[in-house]
Amino acid sequence: MHLKIAVLPGDYIGPEVMAATLPVLEACLKKAGHTLEHSTHEVGGAGIDRYGKALPDSTLAACQAADAILFGSVGGPKWEKLPPKEQPERASLLPLRKHFKLYANVRPGLLLKNLIDTSPLRPDRIPQGVDMVCIRELTGGLYFGAKSTQEIAGGDIEAIDTMVYRKSEIERITDVAIATARARRKHLTLVDKANVLETSVLWRKVVGERVKATAPDITLTHMYIDNAAMQLVLRPSQFDVLLTENMFGDILSDEMAVICGSLGMMASASLGLDLNRHGKGYGLYEPSGGTAPDIAGQDKANPCAQILSAALMLRHSFGLEAEAKSIERAVEQTIAAGIRTADIAGGGPAVGTRAMGAAILARL
Ligand code: IPM
Ligand code: MG
């Protein structure tokens, strides 16, 4: 198979973790007899610096011509003074998600056995470890509803974000969650705020009907967002698949990531409606964490989330399950061998980004 991908490293640690990832991806594909064609493009702050635009036209065109996007992370203090609408996150990542209709964000939360002591939770809270997936709706809700800020009577200022959801949007993400649960322990938890929010009332109704009509084999549980945030630290092993709207999913997935050891471990896949040249889902693959400006340029960042995102890309956009697994196994074995970046070293000896990448590559 010939894989054509657009590589968008972005800002701060983005290029560092990407540099550790590409050799792993290349080696994995070469070994399996595939060919990889990739080109690298500016996005986020890097796009602003070079082209005056967080999502340069040339970058978008390259994404369009590719089968999938491997994305690093964008944003940081350098561009924080720009007007909000021009900041890297809002002006590149969100338009990319919208442009490619990437409505389904899949974030696997797997606490590796060897990382149990890296979790902030006491080991007795996670006797069976944690193995869950967050399915986050990614192109609706507060992120994309109408926004405004205006002066109002009395010299006061009012800012508005709008949460909008349509039945059709909820149905399509529910289908992704059902398929995910079906391949796992068949337990789906819908997280909402149906005691307060109108959109949540619609979510409950639509998800309930959808599961009843199309997935009687799936057990559906409802949980309010505040309770879910608490249950996640209390007893994370009760969760299999979490389904939730955009903003709740953003918050819960960070919580899930640290419970699983570190934000530096959590990959993510953003999937849409379009198919690529291989007849598989076009997608964007990125670490769930940010650009970590505090450790950028120091060879300290954990490349695992980026490397595991590349594995998700092989699985979802190319159907290369065995290859995806081989990368996931190499990451697991590296960690089991005690080779760790500082975020997962628990105060013990740590290696840098490059050495971590090289150790994973060596185990492929
Ligand atoms: C994430 C990030 C983004 C989000 C930011 C960078 C806009 O936090 O992917 O979780 O909020 O979706
Ligand atoms: Mg986030």
Coordinates of C-alpha atoms and ligand atoms in Angstrom, one line a residue:
M1 CA 0.0 0.0 0.0
H2 CA 1.2 3.5 -0.7
L3 CA 0.3 5.9 2.1
K4 CA 0.3 9.6 1.5
I5 CA 0.2 11.8 4.6
A6 CA 0.4 15.4 5.4
V7 CA 2.6 16.1 8.4
L8 CA 1.8 19.2 10.4
P9 CA 4.2 19.4 13.4
G10 CA 3.0 22.8 14.7
D11 CA 4.6 24.6 17.6
Y12 CA 6.9 24.2 20.6
I13 CA 7.2 20.5 21.4
G14 CA 5.2 19.6 18.2
P15 CA 8.2 19.4 15.9
E16 CA 10.3 17.5 18.5
V17 CA 7.7 14.7 19.1
M18 CA 7.0 14.6 15.4
A19 CA 10.8 14.1 14.7
A20 CA 10.7 11.1 17.0
T21 CA 7.6 9.7 15.4
L22 CA 8.4 9.7 11.7
P23 CA 11.3 7.2 11.8
V24 CA 9.1 4.8 13.8
L25 CA 6.3 5.2 11.3
E26 CA 8.7 4.8 8.3
A27 CA 10.4 1.7 9.8
C28 CA 7.1 0.0 10.6
L29 CA 5.7 0.5 7.1
K30 CA 8.9 -0.5 5.4
K31 CA 9.0 -3.7 7.3
A32 CA 5.5 -4.5 6.2
G33 CA 6.3 -3.7 2.6
H34 CA 4.4 -0.4 2.4
T35 CA 5.6 2.9 1.1
L36 CA 5.2 6.2 2.8
E37 CA 5.0 9.6 1.1
H38 CA 4.9 12.5 3.5
S39 CA 5.4 16.2 3.3
T40 CA 5.7 18.6 6.2
H41 CA 3.7 21.9 6.4
E42 CA 3.4 24.8 8.8
V43 CA 0.4 25.2 11.0
G44 CA -0.6 27.2 14.0
G45 CA 2.0 29.7 15.2
A46 CA 4.5 28.4 12.7
G47 CA 2.0 29.2 9.9
I48 CA 1.5 32.7 11.4
D49 CA 5.2 33.3 11.5
R50 CA 5.9 32.2 7.9
Y51 CA 2.7 33.1 6.1
G52 CA 0.8 35.4 8.4
K53 CA -1.9 32.7 8.7
A54 CA -2.4 29.9 11.2
L55 CA -3.8 27.7 8.5
P56 CA -1.9 28.6 5.3
D57 CA -3.6 27.8 2.0
S58 CA -0.7 25.6 1.0
T59 CA -1.1 23.6 4.2
L60 CA -4.8 23.1 3.6
A61 CA -4.1 22.1 0.0
A62 CA -1.5 19.5 1.2
C63 CA -4.0 18.1 3.7
Q64 CA -6.6 17.8 0.9
A65 CA -4.2 15.9 -1.3
A66 CA -3.3 13.4 1.4
D67 CA -5.0 10.3 2.8
A68 CA -4.6 11.5 6.4
I69 CA -3.1 14.2 8.5
L70 CA -0.6 13.6 11.2
F71 CA -0.8 16.7 13.5
G72 CA 1.5 17.8 16.3
S73 CA 0.1 20.6 18.5
V74 CA -0.4 24.3 18.1
G75 CA -0.4 27.5 20.2
G76 CA 1.6 29.0 23.0
P77 CA 2.8 32.3 24.7
K78 CA 4.4 33.6 21.5
W79 CA 1.0 34.2 19.9
E80 CA -1.1 34.9 22.9
K81 CA -1.2 38.6 22.3
L82 CA -3.0 38.2 18.9
P83 CA -6.7 38.8 18.8
P84 CA -8.5 35.7 20.0
K85 CA -9.9 34.8 16.6
E86 CA -6.4 34.8 15.1
Q87 CA -4.7 32.6 17.7
P88 CA -3.3 29.3 16.5
E89 CA -5.8 26.9 18.1
R90 CA -8.9 28.8 17.0
A91 CA -7.5 29.7 13.6
S92 CA -6.0 26.4 12.6
L93 CA -7.0 23.3 14.5
L94 CA -10.7 24.2 14.8
P95 CA -11.0 25.2 11.1
L96 CA -9.3 21.9 10.1
R97 CA -11.7 19.9 12.2
K98 CA -14.6 21.8 10.6
H99 CA -13.3 21.8 7.1
F100 CA -12.8 18.0 7.0
K101 CA -16.0 17.4 9.0
L102 CA -14.0 15.5 11.7
Y103 CA -16.9 15.0 14.0
A104 CA -15.7 12.0 15.9
N105 CA -12.8 12.3 18.3
V106 CA -11.6 9.0 19.7
R107 CA -9.3 9.1 22.7
P108 CA -8.1 5.8 24.1
G109 CA -7.3 5.9 27.8
L110 CA -5.2 2.9 28.6
L111 CA -3.2 2.7 31.8
L112 CA -0.4 0.3 31.0
K113 CA 0.4 -2.1 33.8
N114 CA 3.9 -0.8 34.1
L115 CA 2.6 2.8 34.6
I116 CA 0.3 2.2 37.5
D117 CA 2.6 4.0 39.9
T118 CA 2.7 7.0 37.5
S119 CA -1.1 7.5 37.9
P120 CA -2.0 10.1 40.5
L121 CA -4.5 7.6 41.8
R122 CA -3.7 5.2 44.6
P123 CA -3.0 1.7 43.2
D124 CA -5.9 0.3 45.2
R125 CA -8.3 2.5 43.3
I126 CA -7.2 1.0 40.0
P127 CA -6.7 -2.7 40.8
Q128 CA -7.6 -3.8 37.2
G129 CA -5.9 -0.8 35.6
V130 CA -7.8 1.4 33.3
D131 CA -9.0 0.7 29.8
M132 CA -11.5 3.0 28.4
V133 CA -12.2 5.2 25.3
C134 CA -13.6 8.7 25.2
I135 CA -15.7 9.4 22.1
R136 CA -16.0 13.2 21.9
E137 CA -18.2 15.0 19.5
L138 CA -15.8 17.4 17.8
T139 CA -17.5 19.8 15.4
G140 CA -20.5 21.1 17.3
G141 CA -21.4 22.5 20.7
L142 CA -19.8 25.6 22.3
Y143 CA -16.7 25.4 20.1
F144 CA -18.6 26.2 16.9
G145 CA -21.9 27.9 18.0
A146 CA -22.3 31.6 17.4
K147 CA -20.0 33.8 19.6
S148 CA -19.9 37.5 20.3
T149 CA -18.7 40.0 22.8
Q150 CA -20.4 43.4 23.1
E151 CA -20.8 46.4 25.4
I152 CA -24.3 46.5 26.9
A153 CA -26.3 49.0 28.8
G154 CA -24.6 50.6 31.8
G155 CA -21.1 50.1 30.4
D156 CA -21.2 46.4 31.2
I157 CA -19.7 43.9 28.7
E158 CA -21.4 40.7 27.6
A159 CA -19.8 37.7 26.0
I160 CA -21.8 34.9 24.4
D161 CA -21.0 31.3 23.4
T162 CA -23.8 29.2 22.0
M163 CA -24.2 25.5 22.4
V164 CA -26.1 24.0 19.5
Y165 CA -26.7 20.3 18.7
R166 CA -28.8 18.7 16.0
K167 CA -30.4 15.3 16.2
S168 CA -28.4 14.2 13.1
E169 CA -25.1 15.2 14.7
I170 CA -25.9 13.2 17.8
E171 CA -26.9 10.2 15.8
R172 CA -23.7 10.0 13.8
I173 CA -21.4 10.2 16.8
T174 CA -23.6 7.7 18.7
D175 CA -23.0 5.3 15.9
V176 CA -19.3 5.7 16.3
A177 CA -19.6 5.1 20.1
I178 CA -21.8 2.0 19.5
A179 CA -19.3 0.5 17.1
T180 CA -16.5 1.2 19.5
A181 CA -18.3 -0.3 22.4
R182 CA -19.2 -3.3 20.3
A183 CA -15.6 -4.1 19.7
R184 CA -14.9 -3.8 23.4
R185 CA -16.9 -4.6 26.6
K186 CA -20.2 -3.3 25.2
H187 CA -20.8 -0.7 27.9
L188 CA -21.6 2.8 26.9
T189 CA -21.8 5.8 29.3
L190 CA -23.4 9.0 28.0
V191 CA -22.1 12.0 29.9
D192 CA -24.3 15.1 29.8
K193 CA -26.0 17.8 31.9
A194 CA -29.6 16.8 31.2
N195 CA -30.7 18.3 34.5
V196 CA -29.9 21.8 33.2
L197 CA -29.1 21.9 29.5
E198 CA -31.6 21.7 26.7
T199 CA -28.9 20.2 24.4
S200 CA -28.3 17.5 26.9
V201 CA -31.9 16.6 27.0
L202 CA -31.8 16.1 23.3
W203 CA -28.6 14.0 23.6
R204 CA -30.3 11.7 26.2
K205 CA -33.3 11.2 24.0
V206 CA -31.4 10.6 20.7
V207 CA -28.7 8.4 22.2
G208 CA -31.3 6.3 24.1
E209 CA -33.5 5.8 21.0
R210 CA -30.5 5.0 18.9
V211 CA -29.1 2.4 21.2
K212 CA -32.5 0.8 21.7
A213 CA -33.2 0.7 18.0
T214 CA -29.8 -0.4 16.7
A215 CA -27.8 -1.8 19.5
P216 CA -29.8 -3.8 22.0
D217 CA -26.5 -5.7 22.8
I218 CA -25.0 -2.5 24.3
T219 CA -25.6 -1.5 27.9
L220 CA -26.2 2.3 28.1
T221 CA -25.7 4.2 31.3
H222 CA -26.4 7.9 31.8
M223 CA -24.2 10.1 34.0
Y224 CA -24.2 13.8 34.7
I225 CA -20.9 15.5 33.8
D226 CA -20.1 16.5 37.4
N227 CA -20.7 13.0 38.6
A228 CA -18.7 11.6 35.7
A229 CA -15.7 13.8 36.6
M230 CA -15.9 12.4 40.1
Q231 CA -16.5 8.8 39.2
L232 CA -13.5 9.0 36.9
V233 CA -11.1 9.5 39.8
L234 CA -13.1 7.4 42.2
R235 CA -13.4 4.2 40.1
P236 CA -12.2 4.6 36.5
S237 CA -12.4 0.9 35.8
Q238 CA -16.2 1.1 35.7
F239 CA -15.9 2.9 32.3
D240 CA -15.6 1.2 29.0
V241 CA -16.8 3.8 26.4
L242 CA -17.6 7.4 27.3
L243 CA -19.8 9.3 24.8
T244 CA -20.1 13.1 25.2
E245 CA -20.3 16.5 23.6
N246 CA -17.4 18.6 22.6
M247 CA -16.6 20.7 25.7
F248 CA -17.3 17.9 28.2
G249 CA -15.1 15.6 26.2
D250 CA -12.3 18.1 26.1
I251 CA -12.3 18.3 29.9
L252 CA -12.9 14.6 30.7
S253 CA -10.2 13.5 28.2
D254 CA -7.5 15.4 30.0
E255 CA -8.6 14.0 33.3
M256 CA -8.6 10.5 31.8
A257 CA -5.1 11.1 30.4
V258 CA -3.5 11.8 33.7
I259 CA -5.3 9.0 35.3
C260 CA -3.6 6.9 32.6
G261 CA -0.2 8.1 33.6
S262 CA 0.4 11.3 31.7
L263 CA -1.1 13.6 29.1
G264 CA 2.0 12.7 27.1
M265 CA 0.6 9.2 26.6
M266 CA -2.8 10.0 25.2
A267 CA -3.2 9.7 21.4
S268 CA -6.3 10.8 19.5
A269 CA -8.0 10.2 16.2
S270 CA -10.4 12.7 14.7
L271 CA -12.5 11.0 12.1
G272 CA -15.0 12.4 9.6
L273 CA -17.3 11.5 6.8
D274 CA -14.9 11.6 3.9
L275 CA -13.1 8.6 2.6
N276 CA -9.5 8.7 1.4
R277 CA -8.1 7.0 -1.8
H278 CA -8.0 3.7 0.0
G279 CA -11.7 3.8 0.8
K280 CA -11.0 4.3 4.5
G281 CA -11.9 7.2 6.7
Y282 CA -10.0 10.4 6.2
G283 CA -8.7 11.5 9.6
L284 CA -6.5 13.8 11.6
Y285 CA -4.3 12.2 14.3
E286 CA -2.8 14.2 17.1
P287 CA -1.7 13.9 20.7
S288 CA -4.5 15.0 23.2
G289 CA -2.1 17.3 25.0
G290 CA -0.8 20.7 24.1
T291 CA 2.5 22.3 23.0
A292 CA 4.1 22.3 26.5
P293 CA 6.1 25.6 26.0
D294 CA 7.7 25.1 29.4
I295 CA 9.7 22.1 28.2
A296 CA 10.0 22.9 24.5
G297 CA 13.4 22.7 22.8
Q298 CA 14.9 20.8 25.7
D299 CA 14.5 17.2 24.4
K300 CA 12.2 16.4 27.3
A301 CA 8.7 15.9 25.9
N302 CA 7.2 12.5 25.8
P303 CA 6.8 11.4 22.1
C304 CA 4.5 8.5 23.0
A305 CA 1.2 10.3 22.4
Q306 CA 2.4 11.3 18.9
I307 CA 3.7 7.9 18.1
L308 CA 0.5 6.3 19.3
S309 CA -1.4 8.8 17.2
A310 CA 0.5 7.5 14.2
A311 CA -0.6 4.0 15.1
L312 CA -4.2 5.1 15.3
M313 CA -3.7 6.6 11.8
L314 CA -2.6 3.3 10.4
R315 CA -5.6 1.6 12.0
H316 CA -8.3 4.0 11.1
S317 CA -7.2 5.6 7.8
F318 CA -5.4 2.7 6.2
G319 CA -6.9 -0.4 7.9
L320 CA -3.4 -1.6 8.9
E321 CA -4.3 -3.2 12.2
A322 CA -1.2 -5.4 12.5
E323 CA 1.1 -2.5 11.8
A324 CA -0.8 -0.3 14.3
K325 CA -0.5 -3.0 16.9
S326 CA 3.3 -3.4 16.3
I327 CA 3.8 0.2 17.1
E328 CA 1.6 0.0 20.2
R329 CA 3.5 -3.0 21.3
A330 CA 6.9 -1.4 20.8
V331 CA 5.7 1.6 23.0
E332 CA 4.5 -0.8 25.7
Q333 CA 7.8 -2.8 25.7
T334 CA 9.9 0.3 25.9
I335 CA 8.0 1.5 28.9
A336 CA 8.1 -2.0 30.4
A337 CA 11.9 -2.0 30.0
G338 CA 11.9 1.1 32.2
I339 CA 12.8 3.5 29.5
R340 CA 10.8 6.6 30.2
T341 CA 10.6 10.4 29.7
A342 CA 10.4 12.5 32.8
D343 CA 6.6 12.8 32.9
I344 CA 6.2 9.0 33.3
A345 CA 9.5 8.3 35.2
G346 CA 8.0 9.0 38.6
G347 CA 11.1 10.9 39.7
G348 CA 13.4 8.1 38.6
P349 CA 15.9 8.2 35.8
A350 CA 14.5 9.7 32.6
V351 CA 15.5 9.7 28.9
G352 CA 14.9 12.5 26.4
T353 CA 12.5 12.7 23.5
R354 CA 15.0 11.5 21.0
A355 CA 16.2 8.6 23.1
M356 CA 12.6 7.5 23.8
G357 CA 11.8 7.6 20.1
A358 CA 15.0 5.6 19.3
A359 CA 14.2 3.0 22.0
I360 CA 10.7 2.5 20.5
L361 CA 12.2 2.3 17.0
A362 CA 14.7 -0.4 18.2
R363 CA 11.8 -2.5 19.6
L364 CA 9.8 -2.5 16.4
Ligands
IPM1 C1 -7.8 19.2 22.5 C2 -7.3 20.6 22.7 C3 -8.0 21.6 21.8 C4 -9.5 21.5 22.1 C5 -7.5 23.0 21.8 C6 -6.1 23.1 21.5 C7 -8.3 23.9 21.0 O1 -7.4 21.0 24.0 O2 -7.7 18.7 21.4 O3 -8.3 18.6 23.4 O4 -10.0 22.1 23.0 O5 -10.2 20.7 21.4
MG2 MG -8.1 19.4 25.3

